[in-house]
Coordinates of C-alpha atoms in Angstrom, one line a residue:
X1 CA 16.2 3.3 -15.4
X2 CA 13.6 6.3 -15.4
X3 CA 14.5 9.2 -17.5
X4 CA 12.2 11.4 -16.7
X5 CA 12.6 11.7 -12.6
X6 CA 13.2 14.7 -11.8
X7 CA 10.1 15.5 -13.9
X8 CA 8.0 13.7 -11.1
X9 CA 10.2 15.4 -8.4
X10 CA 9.0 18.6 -10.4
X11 CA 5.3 18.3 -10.3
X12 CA 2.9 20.0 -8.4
X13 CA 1.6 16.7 -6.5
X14 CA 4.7 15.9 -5.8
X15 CA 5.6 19.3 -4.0
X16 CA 2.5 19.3 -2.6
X17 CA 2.9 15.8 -1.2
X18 CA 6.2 16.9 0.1
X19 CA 4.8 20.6 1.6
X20 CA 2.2 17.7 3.9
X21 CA 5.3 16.2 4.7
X22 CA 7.6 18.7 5.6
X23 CA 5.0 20.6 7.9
X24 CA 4.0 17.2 9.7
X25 CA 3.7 18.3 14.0
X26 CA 4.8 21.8 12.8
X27 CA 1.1 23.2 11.8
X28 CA 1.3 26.0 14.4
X29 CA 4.9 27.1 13.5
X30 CA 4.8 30.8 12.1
X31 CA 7.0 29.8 9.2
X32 CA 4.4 27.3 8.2
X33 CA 1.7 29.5 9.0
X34 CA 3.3 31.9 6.5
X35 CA 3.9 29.8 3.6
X36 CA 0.5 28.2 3.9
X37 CA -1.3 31.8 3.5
X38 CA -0.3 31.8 -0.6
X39 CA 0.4 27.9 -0.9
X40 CA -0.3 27.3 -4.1
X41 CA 1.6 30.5 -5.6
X42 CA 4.3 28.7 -3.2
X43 CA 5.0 25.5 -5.0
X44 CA 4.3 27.0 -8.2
X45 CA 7.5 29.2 -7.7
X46 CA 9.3 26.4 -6.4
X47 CA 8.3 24.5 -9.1
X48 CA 9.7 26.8 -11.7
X49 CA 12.8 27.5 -9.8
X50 CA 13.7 23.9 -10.0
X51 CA 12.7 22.9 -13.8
X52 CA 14.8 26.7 -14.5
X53 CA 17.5 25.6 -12.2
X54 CA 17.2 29.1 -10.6
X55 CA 16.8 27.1 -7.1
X56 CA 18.9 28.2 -4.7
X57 CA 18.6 27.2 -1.1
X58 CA 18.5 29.7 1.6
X59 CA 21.6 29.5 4.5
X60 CA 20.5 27.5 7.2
X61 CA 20.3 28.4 10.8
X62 CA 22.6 26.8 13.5
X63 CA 22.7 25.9 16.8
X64 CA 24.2 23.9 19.6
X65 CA 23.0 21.5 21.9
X66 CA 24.2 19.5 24.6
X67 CA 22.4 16.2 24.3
X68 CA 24.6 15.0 26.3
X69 CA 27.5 15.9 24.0
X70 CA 27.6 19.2 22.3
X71 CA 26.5 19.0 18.5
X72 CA 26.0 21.5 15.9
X73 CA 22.1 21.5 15.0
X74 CA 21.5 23.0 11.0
X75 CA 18.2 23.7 10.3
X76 CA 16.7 24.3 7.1
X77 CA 14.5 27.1 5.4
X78 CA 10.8 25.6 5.8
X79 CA 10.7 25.7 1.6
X80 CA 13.9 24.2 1.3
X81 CA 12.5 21.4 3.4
X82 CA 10.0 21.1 1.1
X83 CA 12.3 20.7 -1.7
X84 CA 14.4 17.9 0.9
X85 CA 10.8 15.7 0.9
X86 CA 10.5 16.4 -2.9
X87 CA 13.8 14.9 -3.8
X88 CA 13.6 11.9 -1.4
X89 CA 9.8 11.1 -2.4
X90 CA 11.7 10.1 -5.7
X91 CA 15.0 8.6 -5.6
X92 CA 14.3 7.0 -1.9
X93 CA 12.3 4.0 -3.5
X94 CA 15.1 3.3 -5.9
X95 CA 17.9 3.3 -3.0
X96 CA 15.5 0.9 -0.5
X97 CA 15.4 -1.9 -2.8
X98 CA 19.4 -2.1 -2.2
X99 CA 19.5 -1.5 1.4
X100 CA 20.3 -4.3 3.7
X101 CA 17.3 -5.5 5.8
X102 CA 19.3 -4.8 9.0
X103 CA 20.2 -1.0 8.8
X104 CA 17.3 0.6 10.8
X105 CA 18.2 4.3 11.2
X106 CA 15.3 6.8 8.7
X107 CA 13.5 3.7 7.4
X108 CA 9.6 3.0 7.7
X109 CA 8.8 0.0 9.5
X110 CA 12.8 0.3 11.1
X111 CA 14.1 2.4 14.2
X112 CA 16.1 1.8 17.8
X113 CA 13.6 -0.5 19.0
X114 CA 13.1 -2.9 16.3
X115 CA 17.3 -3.0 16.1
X116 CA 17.1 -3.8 19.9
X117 CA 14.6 -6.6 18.7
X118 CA 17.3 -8.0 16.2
X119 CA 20.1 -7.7 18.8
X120 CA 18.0 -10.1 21.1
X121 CA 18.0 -12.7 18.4
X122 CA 21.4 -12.3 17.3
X123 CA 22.2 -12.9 21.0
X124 CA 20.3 -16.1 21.3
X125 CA 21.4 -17.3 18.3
X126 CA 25.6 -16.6 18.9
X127 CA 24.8 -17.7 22.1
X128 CA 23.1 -20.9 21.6
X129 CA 20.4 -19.8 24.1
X130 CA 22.3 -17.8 26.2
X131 CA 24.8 -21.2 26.8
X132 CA 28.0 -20.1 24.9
X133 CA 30.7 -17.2 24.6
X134 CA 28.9 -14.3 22.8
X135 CA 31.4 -11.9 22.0
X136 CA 30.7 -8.4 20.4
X137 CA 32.1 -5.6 17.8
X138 CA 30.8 -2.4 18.8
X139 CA 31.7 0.5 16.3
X140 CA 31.9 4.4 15.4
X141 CA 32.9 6.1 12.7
X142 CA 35.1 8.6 13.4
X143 CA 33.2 12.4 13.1
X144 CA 30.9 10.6 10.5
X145 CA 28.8 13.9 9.2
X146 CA 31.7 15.9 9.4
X147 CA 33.3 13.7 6.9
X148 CA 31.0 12.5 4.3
X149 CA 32.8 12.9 0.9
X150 CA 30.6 14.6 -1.6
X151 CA 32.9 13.1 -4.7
X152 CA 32.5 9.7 -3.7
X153 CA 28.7 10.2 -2.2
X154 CA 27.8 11.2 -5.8
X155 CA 29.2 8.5 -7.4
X156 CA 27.5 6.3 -5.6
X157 CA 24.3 8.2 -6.0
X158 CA 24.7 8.4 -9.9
X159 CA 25.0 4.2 -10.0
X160 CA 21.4 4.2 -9.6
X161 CA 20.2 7.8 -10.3
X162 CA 22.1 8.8 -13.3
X163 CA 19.9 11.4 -14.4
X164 CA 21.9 14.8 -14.1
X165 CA 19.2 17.2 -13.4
X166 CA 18.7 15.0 -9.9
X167 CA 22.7 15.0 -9.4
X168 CA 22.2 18.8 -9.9
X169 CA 20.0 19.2 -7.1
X170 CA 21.8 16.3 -5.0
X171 CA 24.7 18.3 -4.9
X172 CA 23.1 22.0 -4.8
X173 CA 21.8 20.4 -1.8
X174 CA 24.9 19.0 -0.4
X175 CA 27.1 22.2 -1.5
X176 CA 24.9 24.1 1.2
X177 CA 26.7 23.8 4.2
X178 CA 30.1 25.0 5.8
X179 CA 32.0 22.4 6.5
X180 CA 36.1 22.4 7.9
X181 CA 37.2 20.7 4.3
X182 CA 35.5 21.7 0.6
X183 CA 33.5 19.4 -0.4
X184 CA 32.7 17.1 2.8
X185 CA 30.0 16.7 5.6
X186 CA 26.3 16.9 5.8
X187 CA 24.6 19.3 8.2
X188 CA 23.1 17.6 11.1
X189 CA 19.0 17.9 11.5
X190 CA 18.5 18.0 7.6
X191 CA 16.2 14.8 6.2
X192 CA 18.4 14.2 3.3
X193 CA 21.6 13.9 5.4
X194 CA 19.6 11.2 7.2
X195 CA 19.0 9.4 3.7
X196 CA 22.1 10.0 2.1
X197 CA 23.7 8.7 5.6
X198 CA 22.1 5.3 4.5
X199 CA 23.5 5.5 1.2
X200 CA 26.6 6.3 1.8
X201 CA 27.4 3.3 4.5
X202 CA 25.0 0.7 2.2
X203 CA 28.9 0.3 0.7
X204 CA 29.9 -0.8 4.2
X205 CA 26.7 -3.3 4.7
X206 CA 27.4 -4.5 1.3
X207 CA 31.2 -5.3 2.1
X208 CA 30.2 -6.9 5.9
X209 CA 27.0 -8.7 4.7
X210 CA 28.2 -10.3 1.0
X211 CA 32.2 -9.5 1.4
X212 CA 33.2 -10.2 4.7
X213 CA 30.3 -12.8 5.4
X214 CA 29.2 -11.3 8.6
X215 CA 25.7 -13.0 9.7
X216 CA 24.6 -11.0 12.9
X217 CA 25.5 -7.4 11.8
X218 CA 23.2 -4.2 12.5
X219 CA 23.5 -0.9 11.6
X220 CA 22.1 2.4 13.2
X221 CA 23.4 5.7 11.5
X222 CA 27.2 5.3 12.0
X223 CA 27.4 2.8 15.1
X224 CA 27.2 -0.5 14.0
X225 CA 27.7 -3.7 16.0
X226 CA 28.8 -7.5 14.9
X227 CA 27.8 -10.8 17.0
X228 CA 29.8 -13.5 16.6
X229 CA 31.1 -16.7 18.9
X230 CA 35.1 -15.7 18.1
X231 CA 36.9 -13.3 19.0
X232 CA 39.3 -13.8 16.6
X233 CA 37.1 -13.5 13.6
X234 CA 35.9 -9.8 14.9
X235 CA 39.6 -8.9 15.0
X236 CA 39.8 -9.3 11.6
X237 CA 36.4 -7.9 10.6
X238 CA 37.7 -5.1 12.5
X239 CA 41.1 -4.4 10.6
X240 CA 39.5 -5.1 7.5
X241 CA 36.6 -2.5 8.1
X242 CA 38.6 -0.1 8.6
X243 CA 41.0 -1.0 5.4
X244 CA 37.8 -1.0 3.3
X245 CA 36.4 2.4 5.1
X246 CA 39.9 4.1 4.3
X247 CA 40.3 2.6 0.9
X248 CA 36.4 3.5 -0.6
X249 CA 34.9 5.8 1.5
X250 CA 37.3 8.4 3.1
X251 CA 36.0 7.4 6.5
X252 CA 38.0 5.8 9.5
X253 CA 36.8 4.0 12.9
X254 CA 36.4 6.1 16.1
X255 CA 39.6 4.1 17.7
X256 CA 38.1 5.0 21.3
X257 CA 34.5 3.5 20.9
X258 CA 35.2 0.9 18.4
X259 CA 35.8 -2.1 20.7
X260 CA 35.4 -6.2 21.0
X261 CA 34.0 -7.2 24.2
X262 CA 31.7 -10.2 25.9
X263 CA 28.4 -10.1 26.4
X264 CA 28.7 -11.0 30.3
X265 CA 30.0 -7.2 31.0
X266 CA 26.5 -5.8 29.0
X267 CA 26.5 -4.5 25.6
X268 CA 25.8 -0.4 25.6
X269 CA 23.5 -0.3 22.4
X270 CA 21.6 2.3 21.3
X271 CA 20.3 4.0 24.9
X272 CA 20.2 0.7 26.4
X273 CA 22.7 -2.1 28.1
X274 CA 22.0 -5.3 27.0
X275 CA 22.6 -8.8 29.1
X276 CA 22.1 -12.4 28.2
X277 CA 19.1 -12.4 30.0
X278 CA 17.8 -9.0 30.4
X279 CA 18.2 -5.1 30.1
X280 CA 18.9 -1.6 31.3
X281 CA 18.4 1.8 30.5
X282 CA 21.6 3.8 30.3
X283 CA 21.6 5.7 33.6
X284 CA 22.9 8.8 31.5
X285 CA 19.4 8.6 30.3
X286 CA 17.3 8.1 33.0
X287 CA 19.3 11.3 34.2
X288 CA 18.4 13.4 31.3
X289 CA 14.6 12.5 31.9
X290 CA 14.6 13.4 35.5
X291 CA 16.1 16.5 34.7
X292 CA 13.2 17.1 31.7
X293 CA 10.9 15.7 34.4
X294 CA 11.6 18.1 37.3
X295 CA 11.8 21.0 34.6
X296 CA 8.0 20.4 33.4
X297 CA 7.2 20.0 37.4
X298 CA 8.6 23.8 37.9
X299 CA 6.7 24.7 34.7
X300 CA 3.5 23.3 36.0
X301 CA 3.3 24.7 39.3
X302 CA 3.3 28.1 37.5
X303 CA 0.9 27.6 34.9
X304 CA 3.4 27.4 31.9
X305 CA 2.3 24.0 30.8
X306 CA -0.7 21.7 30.9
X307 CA -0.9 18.3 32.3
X308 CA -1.6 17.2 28.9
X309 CA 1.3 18.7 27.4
X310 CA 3.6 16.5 30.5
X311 CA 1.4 13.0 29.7
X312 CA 2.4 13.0 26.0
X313 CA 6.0 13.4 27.3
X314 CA 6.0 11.0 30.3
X315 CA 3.8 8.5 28.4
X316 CA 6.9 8.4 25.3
X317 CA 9.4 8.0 28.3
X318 CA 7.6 5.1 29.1
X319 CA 6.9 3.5 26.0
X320 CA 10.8 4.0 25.5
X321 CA 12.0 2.2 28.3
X322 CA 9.0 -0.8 28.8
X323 CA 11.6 -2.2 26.2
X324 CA 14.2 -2.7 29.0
X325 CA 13.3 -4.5 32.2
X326 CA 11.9 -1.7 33.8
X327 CA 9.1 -3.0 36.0
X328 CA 9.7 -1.8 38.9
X329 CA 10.7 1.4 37.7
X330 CA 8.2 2.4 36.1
X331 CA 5.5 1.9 38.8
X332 CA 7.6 4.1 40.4
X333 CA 7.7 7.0 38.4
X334 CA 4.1 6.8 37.8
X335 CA 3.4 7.4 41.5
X336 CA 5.6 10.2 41.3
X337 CA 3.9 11.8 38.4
X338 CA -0.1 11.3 39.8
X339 CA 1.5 13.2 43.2
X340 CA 3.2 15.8 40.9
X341 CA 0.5 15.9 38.1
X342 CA -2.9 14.8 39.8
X343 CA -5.9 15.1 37.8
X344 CA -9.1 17.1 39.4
X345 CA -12.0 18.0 37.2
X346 CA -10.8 21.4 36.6
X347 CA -8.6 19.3 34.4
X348 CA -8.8 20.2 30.2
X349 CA -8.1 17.4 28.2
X350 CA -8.0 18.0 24.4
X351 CA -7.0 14.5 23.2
X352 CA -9.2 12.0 24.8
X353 CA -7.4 9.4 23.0
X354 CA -3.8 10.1 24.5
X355 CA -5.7 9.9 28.1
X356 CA -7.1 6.3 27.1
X357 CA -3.3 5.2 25.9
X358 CA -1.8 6.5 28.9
X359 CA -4.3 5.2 31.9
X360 CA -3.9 2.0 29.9
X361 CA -0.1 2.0 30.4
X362 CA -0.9 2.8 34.1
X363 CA -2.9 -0.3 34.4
X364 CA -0.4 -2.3 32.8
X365 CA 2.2 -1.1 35.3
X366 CA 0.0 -2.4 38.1
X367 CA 0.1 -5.7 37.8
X368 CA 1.1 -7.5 40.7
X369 CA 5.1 -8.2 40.4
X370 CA 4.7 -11.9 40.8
X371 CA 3.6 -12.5 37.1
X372 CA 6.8 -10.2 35.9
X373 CA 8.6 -12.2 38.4
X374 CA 7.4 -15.3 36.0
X375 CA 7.8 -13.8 32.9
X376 CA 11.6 -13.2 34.1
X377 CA 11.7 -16.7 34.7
X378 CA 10.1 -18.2 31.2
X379 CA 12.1 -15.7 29.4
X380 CA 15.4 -18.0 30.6
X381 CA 13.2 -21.2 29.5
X382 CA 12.3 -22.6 32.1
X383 CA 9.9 -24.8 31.8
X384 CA 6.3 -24.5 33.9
X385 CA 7.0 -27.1 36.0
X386 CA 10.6 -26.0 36.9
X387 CA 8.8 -22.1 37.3
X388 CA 6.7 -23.4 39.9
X389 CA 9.2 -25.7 42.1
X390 CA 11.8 -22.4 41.7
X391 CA 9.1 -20.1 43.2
X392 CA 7.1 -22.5 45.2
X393 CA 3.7 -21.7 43.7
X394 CA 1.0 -24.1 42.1
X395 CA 1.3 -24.8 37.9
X396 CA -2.1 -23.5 38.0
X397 CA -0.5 -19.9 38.9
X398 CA 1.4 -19.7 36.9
X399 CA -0.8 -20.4 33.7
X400 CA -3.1 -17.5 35.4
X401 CA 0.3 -15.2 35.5
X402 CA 0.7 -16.7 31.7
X403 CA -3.3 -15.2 31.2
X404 CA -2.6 -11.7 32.9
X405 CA 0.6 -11.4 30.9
X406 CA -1.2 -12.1 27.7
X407 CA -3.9 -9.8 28.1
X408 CA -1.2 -7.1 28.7
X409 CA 0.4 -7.8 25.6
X410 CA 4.0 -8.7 27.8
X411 CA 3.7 -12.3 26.5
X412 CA 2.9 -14.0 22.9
X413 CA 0.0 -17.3 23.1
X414 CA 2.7 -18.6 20.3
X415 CA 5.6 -18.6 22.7
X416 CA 3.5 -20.5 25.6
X417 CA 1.5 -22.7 23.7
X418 CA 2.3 -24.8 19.8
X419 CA 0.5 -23.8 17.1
X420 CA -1.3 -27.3 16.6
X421 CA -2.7 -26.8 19.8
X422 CA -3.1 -23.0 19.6
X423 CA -5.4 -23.8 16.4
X424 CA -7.3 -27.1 18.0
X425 CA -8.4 -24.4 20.5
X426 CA -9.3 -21.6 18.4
X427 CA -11.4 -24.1 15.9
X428 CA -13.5 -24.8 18.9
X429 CA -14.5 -21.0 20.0
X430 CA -17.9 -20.0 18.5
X431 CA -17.9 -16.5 20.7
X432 CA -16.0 -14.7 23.2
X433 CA -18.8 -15.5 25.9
X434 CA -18.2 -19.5 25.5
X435 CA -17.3 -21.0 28.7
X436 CA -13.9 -23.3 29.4
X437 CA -15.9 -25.5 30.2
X438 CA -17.9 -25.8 26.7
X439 CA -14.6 -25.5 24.7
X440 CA -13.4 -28.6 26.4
X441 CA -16.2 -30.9 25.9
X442 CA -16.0 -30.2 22.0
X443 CA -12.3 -30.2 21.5
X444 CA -12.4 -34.3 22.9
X445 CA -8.9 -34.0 23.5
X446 CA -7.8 -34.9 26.8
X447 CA -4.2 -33.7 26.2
X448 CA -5.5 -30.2 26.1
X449 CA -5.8 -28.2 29.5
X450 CA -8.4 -25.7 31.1
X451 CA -5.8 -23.6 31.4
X452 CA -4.8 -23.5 27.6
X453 CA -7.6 -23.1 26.7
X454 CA -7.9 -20.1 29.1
X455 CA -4.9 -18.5 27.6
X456 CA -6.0 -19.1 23.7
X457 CA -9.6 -17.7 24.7
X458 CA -7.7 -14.5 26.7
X459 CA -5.1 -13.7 23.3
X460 CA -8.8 -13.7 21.7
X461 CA -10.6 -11.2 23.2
X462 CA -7.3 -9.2 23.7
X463 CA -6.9 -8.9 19.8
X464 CA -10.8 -8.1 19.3
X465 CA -11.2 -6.0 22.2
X466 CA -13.4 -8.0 23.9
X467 CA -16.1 -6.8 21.3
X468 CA -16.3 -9.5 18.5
X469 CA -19.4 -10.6 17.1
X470 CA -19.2 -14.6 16.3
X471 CA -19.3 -14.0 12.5
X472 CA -16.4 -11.6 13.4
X473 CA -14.5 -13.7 15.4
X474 CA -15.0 -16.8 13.4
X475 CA -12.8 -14.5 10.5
X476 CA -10.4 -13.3 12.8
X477 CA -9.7 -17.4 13.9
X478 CA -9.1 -18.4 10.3
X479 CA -6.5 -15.4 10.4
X480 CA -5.3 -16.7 13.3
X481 CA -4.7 -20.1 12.4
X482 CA -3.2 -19.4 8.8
X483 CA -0.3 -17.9 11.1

């Protein structure tokens, strides 16, 4: 182990690294404004307050919010933030090698979405396909910030960080917050109670992944969820969570949210209620949108806010829930927004880039229903044959549905098609301009379709843009094929 950490956590690179950092989306904020004026002054004084240990945070600001239960918000002095970046641009490398792959709250590369992703294959796989008894452990820890113990967080922090000038400033920064009990909870809002949240339940991960044996176990902050086929077997995981919880890390299950139930009755995950073969947003948040939604309508009419300002906002909304099966939904809060947002040429737009990404959702949510309709449909496995006799259409429209959905991103070529033939194909392309019709007559395989080639050709030009030269496209094949 380094010796010489909180050396790097000292130096002016580092600070400076961590001032970029902590004023990310905040570069019009007074406060940053402020410390910007005499920056280098700034992190000079920091810096000498920290190697003198003459640091002292400043007392944070409060706040409540109802979102949609009430929590208390701390939030930090801007150069105390910039210490918070400092100290996790050091130690957080040492902690993420230990991290299980499946926690995804505060980790690059992680987040709800991507845990969603992993709770779809857990399903399948408990499931057998969506065949068998899937039975889940949803879990809460019982007023988790509130109740971190700083003796036992420390510890645990000085297993792999034992240099005490860091464990000075670990718990300098723990130490500054009010809390019911000495010596426990983390403010809410601060980065380092996000990363120390990690730390502190890696104990758990470590006791359900290698102890307990768990396979299909996820972790977001402090709600955690276990998939397995038997009932039974979560039962016990359950008692003996909450034995090892008690026993190591002063914590306890909430006793109200911490359940076993089926997957037929939907899985509440995360802002989204999960089936065996599809999903829902949580009405509570579809509520608090409409609410945000009819708020920035008021505030247009009367000037307060720009259109822009409501796309970046409506266009997050729908990023968030094109993860659910939200189809319809979604066409239909677009048509409400062009009649409550519509653009004339009076129109300023700033960011021409956020305009492109957004009128590209818009076409994306126009396609006609039928393909999602299909899509629904080869999501349960079906095969193309059985998707045509079920809907009473030709084979022939459904591979075109299979095109659309490709181009759109809604559907992978290397879920439709194997990747033997996938490659045959893409050998056999000398430019995005080549006809069907010219593929086919130099692939000489009559076991390869028109319309597979169509949909290997369409993933193409949807991954070049459509604007590939064929020296360009004859790399991005041998990419494609060493898949």
């Amino acid at each position: 182990m380094e010796n010489n950490l909180f050396d790097k956590l000292c130096s002016y690179e580092n600070l400076e690294l961590a001032y970029k950092k902590a004023r990310k989306r905040k570069t019009l904020k007074r406060y940053v404004i402020e410390f910007e004026k005499n920056l280098k002054q700034n992190l000079l004084d920091l810096r000498n307050e920290l190697i003198f240990h003459t640091y002292k945070p400043k007392p944070l600001e409060t706040f409540i919010v109802h979102d949609p239960k009430t929590r208390k918000i701390s939030k930090s002095h801007f150069r105390d933030r910039v210490v918070h970046h400092a100290l996790c641009n050091i130690i957080e490398p040492t902690f993420e090698k230990y991290f299980i792959f499946d926690s995804y709250a505060n980790r690059i590369g992680k987040g709800t979405h991507k845990a969603i992703e992993r709770f779809d294959y857990f399903k399948r796989k408990v499931s057998k396909n969506n065949s068998r008894n899937c039975f889940i452990l949803k879990a809460d820890i019982r007023h988790y910030f509130e109740t971190v113990n700083h003796r036992i967080l420390l510890s645990i922090v000085k297993k792999k960080i034992p240099e005490e000038r860091v464990l000075w400033l670990v718990k300098l920064t723990l130490s500054n917050h009010k809390a019911k009990e000495n010596e426990k909870g983390m403010p809410l809002g601060n980065l380092t109670s996000q990363f120390f949240a990690n730390v502190y339940l890696n104990e758990l991960d470590n006791f359900i992944k290698h102890k307990l044996r768990a396979k299909y176990y996820i972790r977001y902050v402090d709600d955690f969820v276990i998939l397995d086929s038997s009932r039974k077997i979560l039962e016990e995981y359950k008692s003996k969570i909450n034995e090892f919880l008690s026993a190591n890390l002063d914590l306890e299950l909430h006793s109200d949210k911490s359940n076993i139930f089926k997957l037929d009755n939907g899985a509440g995950f995360l802002g989204f209620r999960i089936f065996y073969f599809h999903k829902l947003v949580r009405k509570q948040n579809i509520r608090k949108f409409e609410r945000k939604f009819e708020k920035f309508n008021k505030l247009y009419k009367k000037g307060i806010v720009s259109r822009e300002k409501v796309v970046e906002s409506f266009e997050s909304w729908l990023a968030h829930i094109s993860h659910a099966d939200t189809y319809k939904y979604r066409r239909y809060l677009i048509k409400v927004f062009n009649q409550c947002f519509p653009l004339d040429k009076n129109t300023k737009i700033a960011n021409t880039k956020k305009y492109e990404n957004f009128v590209k959702k818009v076409k994306i949510s126009r396609q006609p229903f039928s393909s999602q309709k299909t899509l629904f449909l080869f999501k349960k496995e079906l095969r193309i044959k059985e998707i045509a006799e079920k809907r009473n259409i030709k084979e022939s429209t459904v591979w075109w549905h299979f095109a659309k959905l490709i181009e759109y991103n809604q559907l992978s070529i290397w879920e439709v098609l194997s990747k033997e033939n996938i490659s045959k194909i893409l050998y056999n392309i000398n430019s995005l301009n080549d006809k069907l019709r010219d593929i086919k007559e130099r692939l000489n395989d009559s076991s390869i379709t028109f319309n597979e080639i169509n949909c290997v050709l369409t993933h193409l030009k949807n991954k070049t843009k459509g604007k590939a030269t064929p020296k360009e496209v004859n790399e991005i094949i041998l990419r494609f094929v060493g898949k």
